[in-house]
């Protein structure tokens, strides 16, 4: 098929037009344009700078990236046939199956991993190391947590060194009654790589989700956590931290929907924007009439380190039920002068003082990542040595 | 302790400073020698807190005239951090809360910055913990405060004790304590004053900035200065503080009128 004309492609850029056509062909739909509300602040042209084609070592098909993965007791890997009934249900429930990044992932024949957890699955780190080669790398995960099951899982998507890549990650989660999942995504990127990260979660009553996403360094990163509390009465905690420098762009579009009463949401999104970087946050919270006594709180906190950086943050609350608590807020600030002076008056140089304050800002989210994240030293990746 | 032969540590000459183009200091002169304790007293708006912030290098204040020599070196051309490293300390009237920065780490980074300047080796976390636990005794502080964020959720008294703890670790040559007594109950005041007395010695000096006599019942000053309308109106010994306690500050207006100076203005809050 032929891609529709794109506002984001520089005129006369044939390589860009070819890349757009290739991506549109794979997804079966043209790239989103900034005329669409969901993509208004997000210029997708960095995607077009990635070489076309599926990244694979020396032209061959990538092998199963998880063949050597050792699973803790309580966690088993299902094959595609066993998982067929569950695959795609979270995406459909979250109205994301037709969403462009999800379509792109499906069109790229992603490496697929389905894990079923019964009982206490413990803690697991899931390496998502891209194979060598320029181009697109796609992974698809499905986590099925049986009633009362528990799991702590850290995803670490990682581009192959020296290769320009677009990483596409789609994660589906089904949490049965009283299941508890602590899901972390530590996405430490590179300036010549992009990341499209989609998460779709179905939560049954009594279940608890903590989903933390930390990203830095990507030319373009888009995070799309979507959660559906199918009958309410579940707990959802979302945490996000994104840092941009140079001309990077990081965008989080989250959506939490309550289809029954007494659901809880506690969401904190943070961004640090330096250079000419751009950070976007859009947090949708949907509380239809059936979702009485919902208790939702959303906060967006942003640190602006440069007068060329830009932050766009927007809550998007759709509340129909009348007996609910829905709090939201957003702050954009620079480093506080009095805090900086206090540190400097104790002999701490201005640069170190600024990094200490930035680190404190980031720690609030970093400490929510699964504990294994520490060994990746995320704070150094985010801010450099302090 | 006054020794005429003691070296001069801080020499302030006709210091003038403004904030947001409004002149606050209008010619302050003050000489502080090793071993001395000075008290600067005055009403709100007299410029005494401004003096402390200008000496520490707060970026909101602009020096418009005069000079400050610290052990013979031009203090005013140094960054705030450099002033701290060579031994100038400001105890804040309102210590700043810094959520997310651990008090222990803050104290260690600050202590090591001062040690590096003095040519001493930096302390690792273990060596520093030993040192800080020893110095906690100076202000009878609970070690649990080390684990918390800098000043976050501390009571007024706890914040001031944390200031004196920093002073005990940094071992300043000239310590300026800006209204360290404000907001303290009598027990906290005794602890803080006891800490200051322990740290005062023949080779350093202390400049107390205060509104009230009560701190001076516990820390005996060698010199007392009364500030008004941005300058020092009168200097004397400790008996001057007692006289102020009896007669209040009413005479200040008469004296200012006699000098033909401008009346005092309300203080400018610098956020």
XYZ file of C-alpha atoms in Angstrom:
657
model
C 0.000 0.000 0.000
C 1.016 3.606 -0.398
C 1.655 5.734 2.639
C -0.389 8.863 3.067
C 1.539 12.136 2.860
C 3.151 13.025 6.160
C 3.597 16.381 7.735
C 6.609 15.132 9.664
C 8.674 14.096 6.664
C 10.932 16.851 5.423
C 10.047 17.779 1.863
C 12.388 16.192 -0.632
C 13.624 13.568 1.823
C 13.345 10.465 -0.270
C 14.985 8.256 2.368
C 12.436 9.528 4.899
C 9.562 8.912 2.499
C 10.814 5.399 1.776
C 11.098 4.651 5.503
C 7.592 6.005 6.095
C 6.241 3.824 3.314
C 8.006 0.758 4.685
C 6.722 1.318 8.232
C 3.200 2.027 6.964
C 3.272 -1.147 4.910
C 4.364 -3.187 7.918
C 1.692 -1.690 10.177
C -0.979 -1.758 7.495
C -1.693 1.869 8.285
C 0.055 5.184 7.636
C 2.203 6.716 10.325
C 0.217 8.838 12.748
C 0.431 12.525 11.993
C 0.502 15.448 14.348
C -2.985 16.336 13.235
C -4.164 13.426 15.382
C -4.806 14.480 18.975
C -2.925 11.477 20.346
C 0.222 12.505 18.455
C -0.111 16.261 18.552
C 3.160 16.957 20.362
C 5.101 14.011 19.018
C 7.153 14.379 15.899
C 7.766 10.863 14.575
C 10.449 11.862 12.082
C 13.238 10.228 14.201
C 11.620 6.881 13.259
C 12.345 7.677 9.628
C 16.058 8.079 10.307
C 16.298 4.396 11.298
C 17.293 2.147 8.374
C 14.393 0.095 7.054
C 14.237 -3.659 7.441
C 14.063 -6.102 10.326
C 17.290 -6.124 12.314
C 18.859 -9.557 12.162
C 22.417 -10.868 12.439
C 23.946 -11.326 8.974
C 20.601 -11.450 7.228
C 19.248 -14.525 9.026
C 16.125 -14.616 11.139
C 16.759 -13.813 14.795
C 16.773 -16.866 17.019
C 14.426 -17.142 20.009
C 16.001 -14.556 22.307
C 14.782 -16.326 25.464
C 15.854 -19.890 24.772
C 18.381 -19.732 27.598
C 16.091 -17.961 30.050
C 15.877 -19.813 33.333
C 12.527 -19.331 34.995
C 11.861 -19.329 38.721
C 9.506 -21.911 40.228
C 5.916 -20.877 39.705
C 6.632 -19.383 36.273
C 6.221 -21.445 33.109
C 6.592 -20.573 29.478
C 3.646 -21.376 27.245
C 3.926 -21.917 23.542
C 1.893 -19.845 21.126
C -0.770 -22.524 20.795
C -1.351 -22.781 24.525
C -1.504 -19.018 24.771
C -3.696 -18.429 21.777
C -6.858 -17.729 23.715
C -5.224 -15.145 25.957
C -3.001 -13.444 23.386
C -4.442 -10.148 22.288
C -7.237 -9.980 24.875
C -5.625 -7.217 26.899
C -4.937 -5.176 23.795
C -8.541 -5.567 22.690
C -9.890 -4.784 26.164
C -7.744 -1.657 26.282
C -8.917 -0.645 22.794
C -5.336 -0.773 21.586
C -5.366 -3.545 19.001
C -5.649 -1.034 16.165
C -3.274 1.446 17.682
C -0.445 2.192 15.256
C 2.561 1.134 17.402
C 0.723 -2.110 18.227
C -0.016 -2.770 14.566
C 3.604 -2.092 13.683
C 4.697 -4.609 16.308
C 2.288 -7.237 14.983
C 3.385 -6.619 11.410
C 7.045 -7.148 12.308
C 6.504 -10.795 13.361
C 7.763 -10.143 16.903
C 9.712 -12.583 19.034
C 7.010 -13.723 21.444
C 7.213 -14.828 25.060
C 4.233 -15.977 27.090
C 4.663 -16.569 30.807
C 2.098 -18.049 33.140
C 2.522 -17.488 36.864
C 0.887 -19.630 39.508
C 1.691 -18.956 43.164
C 4.743 -16.899 44.012
C 6.827 -16.362 40.894
C 9.498 -14.384 42.752
C 11.647 -11.919 40.915
C 12.728 -12.155 37.307
C 14.776 -9.954 35.052
C 13.862 -10.216 31.414
C 16.666 -9.215 29.090
C 15.465 -7.649 25.873
C 18.762 -7.454 24.040
C 18.297 -6.545 20.409
C 20.069 -8.732 17.845
C 22.769 -7.129 15.729
C 21.898 -5.256 12.567
C 20.244 -1.960 11.740
C 16.479 -1.675 11.591
C 13.398 -2.735 13.485
C 13.415 -5.111 16.464
C 10.051 -6.285 17.814
C 9.188 -8.161 21.002
C 5.846 -9.232 22.293
C 5.195 -10.435 25.821
C 2.181 -11.835 27.579
C 2.092 -12.296 31.330
C -0.738 -14.369 32.751
C -1.039 -14.226 36.516
C -3.407 -16.800 37.992
C -5.569 -15.909 41.010
C -3.361 -14.894 43.949
C -0.161 -15.210 41.896
C 2.748 -12.846 42.413
C 5.584 -11.703 40.206
C 8.236 -9.051 40.107
C 9.557 -8.554 36.583
C 12.064 -6.116 35.171
C 12.234 -5.500 31.436
C 15.498 -4.097 30.145
C 15.178 -3.255 26.443
C 18.581 -2.656 24.968
C 19.635 -1.681 21.441
C 22.578 -3.554 19.914
C 25.789 -1.522 20.267
C 26.751 0.254 17.079
C 23.462 -0.354 15.288
C 20.695 2.110 14.556
C 17.521 0.468 15.707
C 13.863 1.001 16.355
C 12.766 -1.148 19.283
C 9.114 -2.094 19.426
C 7.853 -3.658 22.645
C 4.281 -4.732 23.276
C 3.502 -6.202 26.674
C 0.155 -7.669 27.580
C -0.783 -8.522 31.138
C -3.756 -10.375 32.564
C -4.072 -10.172 36.340
C -6.636 -12.547 37.817
C -8.277 -11.975 41.225
C -5.825 -10.977 43.937
C -2.795 -11.326 41.656
C 0.061 -8.922 42.285
C 2.534 -7.741 39.680
C 5.451 -5.384 40.072
C 6.484 -4.620 36.500
C 9.453 -2.409 35.768
C 10.826 -1.214 32.465
C 14.297 0.266 32.518
C 14.880 1.676 29.059
C 18.356 3.164 28.796
C 18.654 4.247 25.196
C 20.950 5.826 22.666
C 20.679 8.963 20.628
C 20.460 7.065 17.313
C 17.751 4.646 18.437
C 14.010 4.834 19.050
C 11.660 2.964 21.342
C 7.943 2.318 21.038
C 6.757 0.754 24.273
C 3.170 -0.323 24.717
C 1.666 -1.953 27.798
C -1.897 -3.242 28.044
C -3.153 -4.614 31.361
C -6.433 -6.249 32.377
C -6.986 -6.216 36.108
C -9.536 -8.369 37.945
C -10.900 -7.261 41.330
C -8.458 -7.502 44.207
C -5.438 -7.449 41.915
C -2.558 -5.025 42.316
C -0.340 -3.580 39.630
C 2.746 -1.464 40.081
C 4.139 -0.472 36.687
C 7.254 1.707 36.610
C 8.818 2.987 33.416
C 12.171 4.750 33.373
C 13.635 5.968 30.128
C 16.510 8.126 29.041
C 18.707 8.703 26.046
C 16.441 7.732 23.131
C 16.122 9.898 20.094
C 12.421 9.163 20.414
C 10.687 7.161 23.122
C 6.960 6.666 23.353
C 5.475 4.872 26.370
C 1.845 3.860 26.379
C 0.720 2.165 29.567
C -2.967 1.291 29.357
C -4.822 -0.331 32.214
C -8.358 -1.601 32.410
C -9.868 -2.446 35.788
C -12.486 -4.768 34.382
C -14.783 -4.654 37.388
C -13.060 -1.966 39.435
C -11.971 -2.864 42.986
C -8.324 -3.259 41.972
C -5.246 -1.183 42.768
C -3.122 0.411 40.083
C 0.090 2.301 40.726
C 1.843 3.844 37.762
C 5.256 5.448 37.957
C 7.123 7.122 35.124
C 10.399 8.940 34.793
C 11.766 10.212 31.513
C 14.796 12.337 30.805
C 15.557 14.149 27.578
C 18.690 15.968 26.434
C 19.897 17.383 23.143
C 17.030 17.092 20.691
C 15.506 13.976 22.221
C 11.812 13.455 22.673
C 10.103 11.292 25.273
C 6.357 10.902 25.327
C 4.127 9.060 27.775
C 0.482 8.600 26.936
C -1.203 6.647 29.706
C -4.796 5.550 30.036
C -6.519 3.987 33.028
C -10.173 2.970 32.791
C -12.423 1.743 35.583
C -15.305 -0.489 34.538
C -16.584 -1.059 38.075
C -16.695 0.554 41.523
C -14.046 1.087 44.166
C -10.974 1.041 41.993
C -7.812 2.860 42.999
C -5.203 4.635 40.930
C -2.056 6.267 42.198
C -0.012 7.727 39.342
C 3.169 9.779 39.411
C 4.907 10.862 36.243
C 8.168 12.774 36.293
C 10.304 14.309 33.591
C 13.685 16.025 33.469
C 14.207 18.085 30.332
C 17.542 19.617 29.382
C 19.139 20.879 26.178
C 16.510 21.306 23.484
C 14.767 18.144 24.638
C 11.063 17.696 24.741
C 8.911 15.789 27.186
C 5.257 14.985 26.695
C 2.845 13.519 29.213
C -0.815 12.859 28.645
C -2.642 11.010 31.403
C -6.143 9.797 30.638
C -8.323 8.581 33.498
C -11.768 7.277 32.595
C -14.398 6.895 35.292
C -17.750 5.890 33.746
C -20.982 5.749 35.735
C -20.391 2.168 36.874
C -17.182 3.201 38.610
C -18.618 4.764 41.775
C -16.277 5.310 44.718
C -13.222 5.303 42.489
C -10.217 6.869 44.166
C -7.725 8.204 41.638
C -4.756 10.514 42.020
C -2.468 11.612 39.236
C 0.544 13.875 39.541
C 2.931 15.125 36.885
C 6.158 16.729 38.099
C 8.648 18.216 35.699
C 12.076 19.700 35.998
C 13.074 22.115 33.282
C 16.849 22.508 33.090
C 17.202 24.653 30.011
C 15.266 27.470 28.422
C 15.332 25.588 25.115
C 13.750 22.456 26.559
C 10.024 22.004 26.400
C 7.492 20.198 28.540
C 3.907 19.470 27.613
C 1.827 17.859 30.321
C -1.870 17.291 30.371
C -4.300 15.346 32.529
C -7.307 14.022 30.676
C -10.010 13.136 33.155
C -13.319 11.804 31.930
C -15.499 11.425 34.989
C -19.127 10.440 34.716
C -19.662 8.731 38.086
C -20.564 11.261 40.785
C -19.263 9.642 43.974
C -15.542 9.591 43.210
C -12.273 11.155 44.300
C -10.088 12.164 41.399
C -7.150 14.402 42.179
C -4.677 15.595 39.629
C -1.896 18.122 39.446
C 1.094 19.192 37.439
C 4.184 21.201 38.272
C 6.958 22.480 36.056
C 9.895 24.006 37.875
C 13.540 24.821 37.627
C 16.016 23.865 40.294
C 15.141 25.888 43.358
C 17.531 28.754 43.968
C 17.375 28.494 47.757
C 18.120 24.760 47.686
C 21.080 25.361 45.385
C 22.411 28.174 47.562
C 22.065 26.091 50.706
C 24.163 23.307 49.176
C 26.721 25.734 47.771
C 27.027 27.476 51.130
C 28.272 24.136 52.450
C 31.131 23.980 49.957
C 29.335 21.870 47.344
C 30.066 23.238 43.868
C 27.184 24.403 41.711
C 27.374 21.446 39.298
C 27.393 18.822 42.044
C 24.611 20.637 43.880
C 22.460 20.618 40.735
C 23.109 16.895 40.212
C 22.269 16.105 43.841
C 18.952 17.873 43.447
C 18.235 16.150 40.130
C 19.108 12.807 41.628
C 16.733 13.419 44.513
C 14.056 14.248 41.949
C 14.658 10.967 40.095
C 15.033 8.706 43.137
C 11.365 8.986 43.977
C 10.573 6.946 40.862
C 13.744 4.841 40.631
C 13.201 3.316 44.051
C 9.933 1.827 42.781
C 11.673 -0.290 40.135
C 12.111 -3.988 40.931
C 15.184 -4.377 43.109
C 17.304 -5.983 40.385
C 17.300 -2.621 38.551
C 19.993 -1.400 40.959
C 22.698 -3.420 39.261
C 22.163 -1.411 36.077
C 22.995 1.746 38.021
C 20.100 3.700 36.515
C 20.978 6.950 38.286
C 24.372 7.132 36.567
C 22.760 6.344 33.236
C 20.277 9.155 33.842
C 22.512 11.830 35.265
C 26.154 10.799 34.997
C 28.406 10.474 38.048
C 27.473 12.490 41.097
C 38.142 36.373 74.213
C 39.784 39.634 73.147
C 43.487 39.522 72.332
C 44.850 42.695 70.765
C 47.562 40.703 68.996
C 45.173 38.135 67.527
C 45.139 37.958 63.720
C 42.261 39.653 61.898
C 39.981 37.075 60.301
C 37.294 39.236 58.756
C 37.534 42.895 57.853
C 34.381 44.529 56.522
C 34.851 48.084 55.228
C 31.969 50.376 54.260
C 30.017 47.459 52.787
C 27.043 48.420 50.655
C 24.603 45.987 49.083
C 21.193 45.949 47.489
C 18.534 43.463 46.542
C 16.328 44.051 43.520
C 17.855 47.547 43.227
C 16.801 48.464 46.746
C 19.803 49.422 48.926
C 19.840 47.455 52.176
C 23.373 47.763 53.485
C 24.550 51.371 53.535
C 28.108 51.253 54.754
C 28.813 48.502 57.284
C 32.278 48.324 58.859
C 33.309 45.582 61.256
C 36.594 43.926 62.198
C 36.637 40.437 63.671
C 39.778 38.888 65.161
C 40.575 35.310 66.070
C 39.052 34.190 69.340
C 36.289 36.791 69.340
C 32.543 36.415 69.568
C 30.565 39.289 68.063
C 26.838 39.871 68.288
C 24.959 41.995 65.785
C 21.578 43.054 67.099
C 18.818 45.052 65.534
C 15.187 45.165 64.626
C 13.603 43.397 61.685
C 14.594 45.248 58.561
C 17.796 46.673 60.002
C 19.860 44.726 57.457
C 21.452 42.195 59.782
C 20.257 39.110 57.878
C 21.289 40.754 54.622
C 24.775 41.197 56.040
C 24.999 37.466 56.715
C 23.775 36.526 53.240
C 26.082 38.970 51.480
C 29.032 37.541 53.391
C 28.020 33.997 52.361
C 27.587 35.047 48.725
C 23.840 34.694 48.157
C 23.259 35.402 44.439
C 20.175 37.552 45.075
C 22.261 40.317 46.655
C 24.434 42.746 44.752
C 27.407 44.336 46.443
C 27.460 47.994 45.382
C 30.436 49.217 47.377
C 33.018 48.574 50.060
C 35.185 45.541 50.664
C 35.417 42.370 52.719
C 38.760 40.784 53.439
C 38.840 37.256 54.820
C 42.300 36.572 56.256
C 43.573 39.220 53.872
C 41.848 37.712 50.802
C 39.069 39.446 48.852
C 36.041 37.434 49.905
C 33.582 39.102 47.551
C 35.094 37.700 44.388
C 34.677 34.096 45.539
C 31.744 31.774 44.784
C 29.630 30.728 47.771
C 31.116 27.217 47.702
C 34.652 28.573 47.690
C 33.891 30.787 50.690
C 32.589 27.757 52.564
C 35.611 25.664 51.683
C 38.079 28.197 53.041
C 36.244 28.341 56.332
C 33.281 30.700 56.222
C 30.066 29.224 57.579
C 26.542 30.589 57.561
C 24.017 29.060 59.925
C 20.691 29.738 58.243
C 17.784 31.433 59.926
C 15.518 29.165 57.893
C 17.442 26.013 56.955
C 16.259 24.720 53.589
C 14.435 21.403 53.253
C 15.758 19.232 50.429
C 13.526 16.197 49.894
C 15.295 13.156 48.490
C 18.833 14.178 49.470
C 19.937 12.157 52.469
C 21.228 14.203 55.361
C 24.144 11.801 55.845
C 25.264 12.062 52.251
C 24.845 15.838 52.216
C 26.988 16.138 55.341
C 29.630 13.833 53.867
C 29.898 15.667 50.546
C 30.100 19.011 52.361
C 32.682 17.763 54.857
C 34.835 16.300 52.109
C 34.713 19.536 50.105
C 36.100 21.368 53.143
C 38.668 18.656 53.864
C 39.936 18.681 50.276
C 40.502 22.429 50.545
C 42.512 21.899 53.714
C 44.649 19.241 52.069
C 43.124 16.457 54.148
C 42.105 13.146 52.651
C 38.452 12.575 51.835
C 36.519 10.330 54.180
C 34.795 7.243 52.835
C 31.317 6.393 54.061
C 32.584 4.317 56.991
C 35.155 6.798 58.230
C 32.638 9.575 57.856
C 30.006 7.733 59.873
C 32.477 7.444 62.737
C 33.164 11.173 62.583
C 29.545 12.227 62.325
C 28.481 10.035 65.232
C 31.130 11.660 67.378
C 30.023 15.171 66.373
C 26.341 14.382 66.931
C 27.139 14.581 70.640
C 27.863 18.309 70.298
C 24.175 18.946 69.665
C 22.753 15.819 71.360
C 21.163 14.774 68.087
C 19.539 11.417 67.434
C 21.452 9.446 64.752
C 18.077 8.702 63.142
C 18.195 12.221 61.673
C 21.112 11.191 59.503
C 18.929 8.777 57.562
C 16.295 11.358 56.724
C 16.253 13.875 53.890
C 18.029 17.162 54.584
C 15.847 19.078 57.072
C 12.691 17.503 55.647
C 10.020 17.315 58.311
C 12.469 18.489 60.985
C 11.047 20.682 63.756
C 12.462 24.196 64.127
C 14.775 23.025 66.897
C 15.944 20.002 64.921
C 16.790 22.167 61.929
C 18.906 24.500 64.055
C 20.676 21.575 65.680
C 21.388 20.227 62.207
C 22.978 23.592 61.360
C 25.263 23.384 64.394
C 26.083 19.773 63.490
C 27.225 21.021 60.072
C 29.321 23.646 61.807
C 30.862 20.953 64.011
C 31.796 18.935 60.923
C 33.035 21.804 58.761
C 35.085 23.406 61.560
C 34.772 26.922 60.158
C 37.176 29.766 60.822
C 34.398 32.349 60.851
C 30.892 31.179 61.720
C 27.961 33.514 61.105
C 24.830 32.363 62.879
C 21.745 34.109 61.580
C 19.015 34.172 64.243
C 19.964 30.730 65.374
C 17.853 31.335 68.484
C 14.612 32.078 66.638
C 11.898 29.504 67.057
C 13.704 27.563 69.769
C 12.277 26.582 73.120
C 14.540 27.023 76.124
C 15.876 23.445 76.082
C 16.742 23.563 72.388
C 18.294 26.979 72.899
C 20.555 25.601 75.627
C 21.664 22.716 73.416
C 22.368 24.972 70.444
C 24.193 27.559 72.565
C 26.168 24.767 74.253
C 27.219 23.547 70.812
C 28.380 27.003 69.746
C 30.344 27.438 72.977
C 32.057 24.075 72.490
C 33.101 24.993 68.966
C 34.374 28.503 69.767
C 38.145 28.580 70.219
C 41.177 30.860 70.112
C 41.695 30.403 66.373
C 38.163 30.961 65.120
C 35.491 33.594 65.497
C 31.725 33.714 65.722
C 29.299 36.354 64.512
C 25.896 35.989 66.156
C 22.997 37.739 64.520
C 20.102 38.023 66.892
C 17.091 40.004 67.850
C 17.041 39.103 71.515
C 19.272 39.152 74.514
C 18.337 35.624 75.591
C 20.910 33.924 73.336
C 23.560 36.215 74.806
C 22.722 34.966 78.312
C 24.110 31.641 77.131
C 26.867 32.762 74.742
C 28.867 35.696 76.086
C 29.869 38.102 73.314
C 33.079 40.110 73.375
C 31.567 42.817 71.154
C 27.982 43.884 70.575
C 26.905 45.976 67.576
C 23.510 47.523 67.019
C 22.445 47.711 63.389
C 19.839 50.088 62.047
C 18.919 51.235 58.561
C 21.732 49.280 56.971
C 24.658 50.364 59.127
C 26.121 49.812 62.537
C 24.795 52.523 64.797
C 26.603 51.713 67.973
C 29.217 49.207 69.176
C 30.166 48.216 72.686
C 30.808 45.329 75.022
C 28.305 42.806 76.337
C 26.747 45.510 78.537
C 25.289 47.093 75.377
C 23.080 44.039 74.893
C 21.831 44.316 78.464
C 21.098 47.984 77.942
C 19.037 47.107 74.834
C 17.145 44.540 76.858
C 16.198 47.281 79.355
C 15.498 50.183 77.048
C 14.417 48.462 73.828
C 15.099 49.843 70.370
C 13.132 53.104 70.647
C 16.296 55.175 70.935
C 17.293 53.921 67.501
C 14.747 56.157 65.757
C 15.918 59.219 67.675
C 19.480 58.467 66.845
C 18.645 57.887 63.182
C 16.736 61.175 63.064
C 19.682 62.952 64.678
C 21.980 61.503 62.012
C 19.579 62.628 59.323
C 19.474 59.142 57.833
C 16.530 57.465 56.255
C 14.159 55.550 58.519
C 14.215 51.768 58.434
C 12.133 50.017 55.855
C 10.332 46.772 56.035
C 12.605 43.904 55.106
C 12.542 42.675 51.559
C 11.737 39.000 51.449
C 13.950 37.108 49.074
C 12.250 33.915 48.070
